[in-house]
Short mmCIF file of C-alpha atoms and ligand atoms in Angstrom, two decimals:
data_model
loop_
_atom_site.label_atom_id
_atom_site.label_comp_id
_atom_site.label_asym_id
_atom_site.label_seq_id
_atom_site.Cartn_x
_atom_site.Cartn_y
_atom_site.Cartn_z
CA MET P 169 -5.15 -27.84 8.43
CA THR P 170 -6.37 -25.99 5.33
CA THR P 171 -4.47 -22.75 4.94
CA LEU P 172 -5.06 -19.39 3.32
CA TYR P 173 -1.75 -17.59 2.81
CA ILE P 174 -1.89 -13.80 2.55
CA VAL P 175 1.14 -13.09 0.40
CA ALA P 176 2.86 -9.74 -0.17
CA THR P 177 4.20 -9.19 -3.70
CA PRO P 178 6.52 -6.55 -5.25
CA ILE P 179 5.34 -2.92 -5.57
CA GLY P 180 7.19 -2.55 -8.87
CA ASN P 181 10.53 -4.29 -8.98
CA LEU P 182 9.88 -8.00 -9.50
CA GLU P 183 13.14 -8.87 -7.73
CA ASP P 184 11.59 -7.77 -4.43
CA VAL P 185 10.23 -11.21 -3.70
CA SER P 186 11.29 -13.66 -0.98
CA LEU P 187 12.20 -17.33 -1.35
CA ARG P 188 9.25 -18.17 0.90
CA VAL P 189 6.82 -16.24 -1.35
CA LEU P 190 8.03 -18.17 -4.40
CA ARG P 191 7.78 -21.53 -2.62
CA ILE P 192 4.27 -20.89 -1.32
CA LEU P 193 3.00 -19.63 -4.68
CA LYS P 194 4.33 -22.87 -6.22
CA GLU P 195 2.95 -25.17 -3.52
CA VAL P 196 -0.64 -23.94 -3.06
CA ASP P 197 -3.54 -25.43 -5.05
CA MET P 198 -4.70 -22.04 -6.32
CA ILE P 199 -3.63 -18.38 -6.26
CA VAL P 200 -6.47 -15.93 -5.71
CA CYS P 201 -5.48 -12.58 -7.30
CA GLU P 202 -6.85 -9.05 -7.40
CA ASP P 203 -6.14 -9.02 -11.17
CA THR P 204 -4.92 -12.21 -12.83
CA ARG P 205 -3.24 -10.21 -15.65
CA VAL P 206 -1.08 -8.29 -13.16
CA THR P 207 -0.12 -11.40 -11.16
CA LYS P 208 0.66 -13.30 -14.36
CA LYS P 209 3.75 -11.09 -14.88
CA LEU P 210 5.18 -12.22 -11.53
CA LEU P 211 4.24 -15.86 -12.09
CA GLU P 212 5.79 -15.91 -15.58
CA ARG P 213 8.98 -14.30 -14.32
CA TYR P 214 9.45 -17.12 -11.77
CA ASP P 215 7.96 -19.91 -13.90
CA ILE P 216 5.10 -20.58 -11.49
CA LYS P 217 2.33 -22.63 -13.08
CA THR P 218 -0.23 -22.63 -10.23
CA PRO P 219 -3.80 -21.90 -11.46
CA THR P 220 -5.24 -18.44 -10.64
CA LEU P 221 -8.67 -17.09 -9.76
CA SER P 222 -9.63 -13.40 -9.66
CA TYR P 223 -11.07 -11.68 -6.60
CA PHE P 224 -11.31 -7.88 -6.75
CA GLN P 225 -12.89 -5.00 -4.86
CA HIS P 226 -16.33 -5.45 -6.41
CA SER P 227 -16.41 -9.25 -6.54
CA GLY P 228 -19.82 -10.27 -5.30
CA ALA P 229 -20.95 -12.84 -2.75
CA ALA P 230 -20.85 -15.64 -5.37
CA LYS P 231 -17.09 -15.19 -5.81
CA THR P 232 -16.49 -15.15 -2.06
CA GLU P 233 -18.60 -18.34 -1.83
CA GLN P 234 -16.47 -20.00 -4.54
CA ILE P 235 -13.32 -19.31 -2.48
CA ILE P 236 -15.02 -20.52 0.71
CA GLU P 237 -15.98 -23.77 -1.08
CA LEU P 238 -12.40 -24.32 -2.22
CA LEU P 239 -11.21 -23.97 1.38
CA GLU P 240 -14.04 -26.23 2.56
CA SER P 241 -12.86 -28.92 0.16
CA GLY P 242 -9.40 -28.73 1.73
CA LYS P 243 -7.59 -26.69 -0.95
CA ASN P 244 -4.73 -24.51 0.26
CA LEU P 245 -4.91 -21.03 -1.25
CA ALA P 246 -2.67 -17.98 -1.54
CA TYR P 247 -4.15 -14.50 -1.93
CA VAL P 248 -2.11 -11.76 -3.66
CA SER P 249 -3.18 -8.22 -4.50
CA ASP P 250 -1.84 -6.25 -7.49
CA ALA P 251 1.08 -4.94 -5.46
CA GLY P 252 2.39 -4.95 -1.94
CA THR P 253 0.74 -6.23 1.20
CA PRO P 254 -2.84 -7.46 0.79
CA GLY P 255 -5.38 -5.66 2.95
CA ILE P 256 -3.55 -2.32 2.89
CA SER P 257 -5.96 -0.20 0.81
CA ASP P 258 -6.90 -3.19 -1.40
CA PRO P 259 -9.44 -6.08 -1.35
CA GLY P 260 -7.33 -8.49 0.74
CA GLY P 261 -9.00 -7.42 3.98
CA LYS P 262 -12.46 -8.21 2.64
CA LEU P 263 -11.47 -11.80 1.86
CA VAL P 264 -9.80 -12.42 5.23
CA GLU P 265 -12.90 -11.05 6.98
CA ALA P 266 -15.19 -13.45 5.06
CA VAL P 267 -12.93 -16.45 5.76
CA VAL P 268 -12.66 -15.66 9.49
CA GLU P 269 -16.41 -15.17 9.67
CA ARG P 270 -17.12 -18.54 8.03
CA PHE P 271 -14.41 -20.75 9.48
CA GLY P 272 -13.21 -19.12 12.70
CA ASN P 273 -10.04 -21.02 13.62
CA GLU P 274 -10.77 -23.98 11.33
CA VAL P 275 -8.86 -22.44 8.44
CA LYS P 276 -5.38 -21.22 9.22
CA ILE P 277 -4.65 -17.73 7.92
CA VAL P 278 -0.93 -17.21 7.49
CA SER P 279 0.84 -13.96 6.69
CA VAL P 280 3.72 -14.05 4.20
CA PRO P 281 5.11 -10.53 4.61
CA GLY P 282 6.99 -8.42 2.11
CA PRO P 283 6.83 -5.04 0.35
CA CYS P 284 4.36 -2.35 1.32
CA ALA P 285 4.44 1.09 -0.34
CA LEU P 286 3.73 3.08 2.81
CA ILE P 287 6.48 1.31 4.78
CA ALA P 288 8.97 1.73 1.91
CA ALA P 289 8.19 5.47 1.83
CA LEU P 290 8.49 5.86 5.59
CA SER P 291 11.82 4.05 5.57
CA ILE P 292 13.39 6.63 3.24
CA SER P 293 11.53 9.65 4.63
CA GLY P 294 14.15 10.57 7.20
CA PHE P 295 11.26 11.30 9.58
CA PRO P 296 10.94 9.57 12.96
CA ALA P 297 8.46 6.75 12.32
CA ASP P 298 8.22 5.30 15.82
CA GLU P 299 4.64 6.47 15.68
CA PHE P 300 2.64 7.26 12.54
CA LEU P 301 -0.89 7.44 11.20
CA PHE P 302 -1.83 5.91 7.85
CA LEU P 303 -4.94 7.42 6.28
CA GLY P 304 -5.20 5.44 3.00
CA PHE P 305 -6.71 7.35 0.04
CA PRO P 306 -8.50 10.71 0.55
CA PRO P 307 -12.17 10.67 -0.49
CA HIS P 308 -12.65 11.97 -4.06
CA LYS P 309 -15.37 14.52 -3.28
CA LYS P 310 -17.55 14.38 -0.16
CA GLY P 311 -15.44 14.54 2.98
CA ARG P 312 -12.25 15.57 1.15
CA GLN P 313 -11.85 18.91 2.92
CA THR P 314 -12.49 17.26 6.29
CA PHE P 315 -9.88 14.61 5.43
CA PHE P 316 -7.18 17.27 4.83
CA ARG P 317 -8.20 19.38 7.81
CA ASN P 318 -7.92 16.28 10.02
CA LEU P 319 -4.61 15.33 8.36
CA ALA P 320 -3.14 18.78 9.17
CA GLU P 321 -4.20 18.45 12.83
CA GLU P 322 -2.80 14.92 13.14
CA ALA P 323 0.47 15.88 11.45
CA LYS P 324 1.16 18.32 14.30
CA LYS P 325 1.43 15.30 16.62
CA ARG P 326 2.78 12.40 14.53
CA ILE P 327 3.89 11.43 11.04
CA VAL P 328 0.95 11.01 8.65
CA VAL P 329 1.08 8.91 5.48
CA PHE P 330 -1.47 8.71 2.69
CA TYR P 331 -1.89 7.39 -0.86
CA GLU P 332 -3.16 9.43 -3.80
CA SER P 333 -3.68 8.76 -7.50
CA PRO P 334 -1.75 10.83 -10.08
CA HIS P 335 -5.02 12.45 -11.30
CA ARG P 336 -5.62 14.12 -7.96
CA ILE P 337 -2.06 14.49 -6.65
CA LEU P 338 -1.65 18.23 -7.39
CA LYS P 339 -5.08 18.92 -5.92
CA ALA P 340 -4.01 16.99 -2.80
CA PHE P 341 -0.88 19.15 -2.39
CA GLU P 342 -2.98 22.32 -2.79
CA GLU P 343 -5.21 20.99 0.00
CA VAL P 344 -2.22 20.18 2.24
CA LYS P 345 -0.86 23.69 1.48
CA ASN P 346 -4.18 25.21 2.47
CA PHE P 347 -4.37 23.48 5.87
CA ALA P 348 -0.65 23.00 6.65
CA PRO P 349 1.46 25.40 4.55
CA ASP P 350 4.59 24.85 6.64
CA ALA P 351 4.45 21.04 6.72
CA ASN P 352 7.42 19.02 5.57
CA LEU P 353 6.54 16.56 2.84
CA VAL P 354 8.30 13.52 1.44
CA VAL P 355 6.63 12.42 -1.76
CA CYS P 356 7.67 9.05 -3.14
CA ARG P 357 6.80 8.38 -6.75
CA GLU P 358 7.16 4.97 -8.43
CA LEU P 359 9.04 3.30 -5.57
CA THR P 360 11.37 0.49 -6.72
CA LYS P 361 10.64 1.26 -10.40
CA LYS P 362 12.67 2.80 -13.21
CA PHE P 363 11.38 6.35 -12.68
CA GLU P 364 11.52 6.30 -8.89
CA THR P 365 11.68 9.91 -7.61
CA THR P 366 11.55 11.43 -4.15
CA TYR P 367 10.45 15.03 -3.67
CA ARG P 368 11.15 16.76 -0.37
CA GLY P 369 10.04 20.16 0.93
CA ASN P 370 7.01 22.20 1.93
CA PRO P 371 3.80 21.91 -0.14
CA GLU P 372 4.69 24.89 -2.32
CA LYS P 373 8.13 23.52 -3.20
CA VAL P 374 6.75 20.06 -3.93
CA ILE P 375 4.02 21.51 -6.18
CA GLU P 376 6.67 23.48 -8.13
CA SER P 377 8.91 20.43 -8.64
CA LEU P 378 6.02 18.20 -9.63
CA LYS P 379 4.73 20.71 -12.17
CA THR P 380 8.06 20.66 -13.97
CA ASP P 381 8.01 16.84 -14.11
CA LYS P 382 5.44 14.60 -15.74
CA ILE P 383 2.82 13.68 -13.16
CA LEU P 384 2.61 9.98 -13.81
CA GLY P 385 2.80 6.85 -11.72
CA GLU P 386 2.00 5.92 -8.17
CA PHE P 387 2.51 8.11 -5.12
CA VAL P 388 2.93 7.83 -1.36
CA ILE P 389 2.92 11.07 0.63
CA VAL P 390 4.53 11.38 4.06
CA VAL P 391 3.71 14.50 6.09
CA LYS P 392 5.46 15.94 9.14
CA GLY P 393 3.71 18.95 10.61
CA PHE P 394 5.72 19.31 13.81
CA VAL P 395 9.18 20.53 14.58
CA GLN P 396 11.47 17.64 15.41
CA LYS P 397 13.10 17.96 18.82
CA SER P 398 16.80 17.33 18.48
CA LYS P 399 18.12 14.46 20.57
CA PRO P 400 20.16 15.47 23.63
CA GLN P 401 23.81 15.45 22.68
CA ALA P 402 26.02 12.78 24.22
CA GLN P 403 28.21 14.28 26.90
CA ASP P 404 31.98 14.22 26.46
CA PHE P 405 33.66 13.01 29.59
N1 SAM V 571 -1.43 -2.98 -0.83
C1 SAM V 571 -0.54 -1.97 -1.38
C2 SAM V 571 0.63 -1.74 -0.44
O1 SAM V 571 1.00 -2.63 0.31
O2 SAM V 571 1.21 -0.66 -0.45
C3 SAM V 571 -1.30 -0.71 -1.73
C4 SAM V 571 -2.44 -0.91 -2.67
S1 SAM V 571 -3.29 0.58 -3.14
C5 SAM V 571 -4.59 -0.07 -4.11
C6 SAM V 571 -2.25 1.24 -4.40
C7 SAM V 571 -1.58 2.53 -3.96
O3 SAM V 571 -0.38 2.23 -3.24
C8 SAM V 571 -1.13 3.39 -5.13
O4 SAM V 571 -2.16 4.22 -5.62
C9 SAM V 571 -0.03 4.22 -4.48
O5 SAM V 571 -0.56 5.27 -3.71
C10 SAM V 571 0.62 3.17 -3.55
N2 SAM V 571 1.70 2.47 -4.27
C11 SAM V 571 1.72 1.18 -4.66
N3 SAM V 571 2.89 0.90 -5.28
C12 SAM V 571 3.62 2.04 -5.27
C13 SAM V 571 4.91 2.39 -5.76
N4 SAM V 571 5.69 1.52 -6.40
N5 SAM V 571 5.34 3.65 -5.56
C14 SAM V 571 4.58 4.55 -4.92
N6 SAM V 571 3.35 4.28 -4.44
C15 SAM V 571 2.87 3.04 -4.61
#
C-alpha cells in the first residue's frame, strides 16, 4: 500500500535522530519538506540523497494536488517539518488532512515519532505533566489578551505550555505577569542547541533574567499556576 510517513526530525541537535528515521528518509521516493534548505542540512549530515519537494504553510491547492498525484501514482513519501514533530504548530497537519480527505484508508499514514519541543520542555520542567494543555502560539494582536487571561485560568488547574517567538517573548511574560503574577514558569530556550538555557521562577524573575541575557532563539514556556500538593509520605513500619 502507498504510504505517507510523517517523520519527526531534530529540534536543533542533529544527533537526535533515530535509525528508523534515517532508513525511511533513504527508502522513500520523495521527501516533502516545510523548507528544503532547512531539511538539506539533516540530509547532508546523513548522506541521504532522496529528492525533496517543498510544502509550507501557504502552499496553495496546486502544491497539495501535486503531492496527491505522487501518492496516486504509487510513490511512497515522507513529510518532515523544519523541526520536531510535524503537525504540532506547523503545516504537517494540513497535509495529513488533505491526504485523509482524498484517500481515506487507501493511503497508509504512518507516524515516525521523535523530538517535539513542547515535550522536551515538559520533561525537564519538574512539573507534574500527567495532564497538560498545549496552546500553541499566542495571537499577535487580536485575541492576545483573551489568550493570556484564559491561560492564567487554565494554569490554576493544569500545566499549560505555549510557544512564542523571541520578538514577542518579553511582551508575553508581561502578559503572564499581569494575569498570573504568582505563576511558576519554566522557560526553555534553544533546547538541544549550543546556547540551551532554562529559566525558572515567577514572571518577574524570568523577565529580569531574560533582560540581562540576549533574547535570541526559540522558546517554549511551561506555566504552573497552582500549588502542588505534596505526595503522602510513605509510612515507616
Ligand atoms: N513541530 C515543532 C515541534 O514539534 O515542537 C514546532 C514547530 S513551531 C513552527 C516552532 C516553535 O517551536 C518555535 O517558535 C519554538 O517556540 C518551538 N521550538 C522549536 N524548536 C525549539 C528549540 N530547540 N528550543 C525551544 N523551542 C523550540
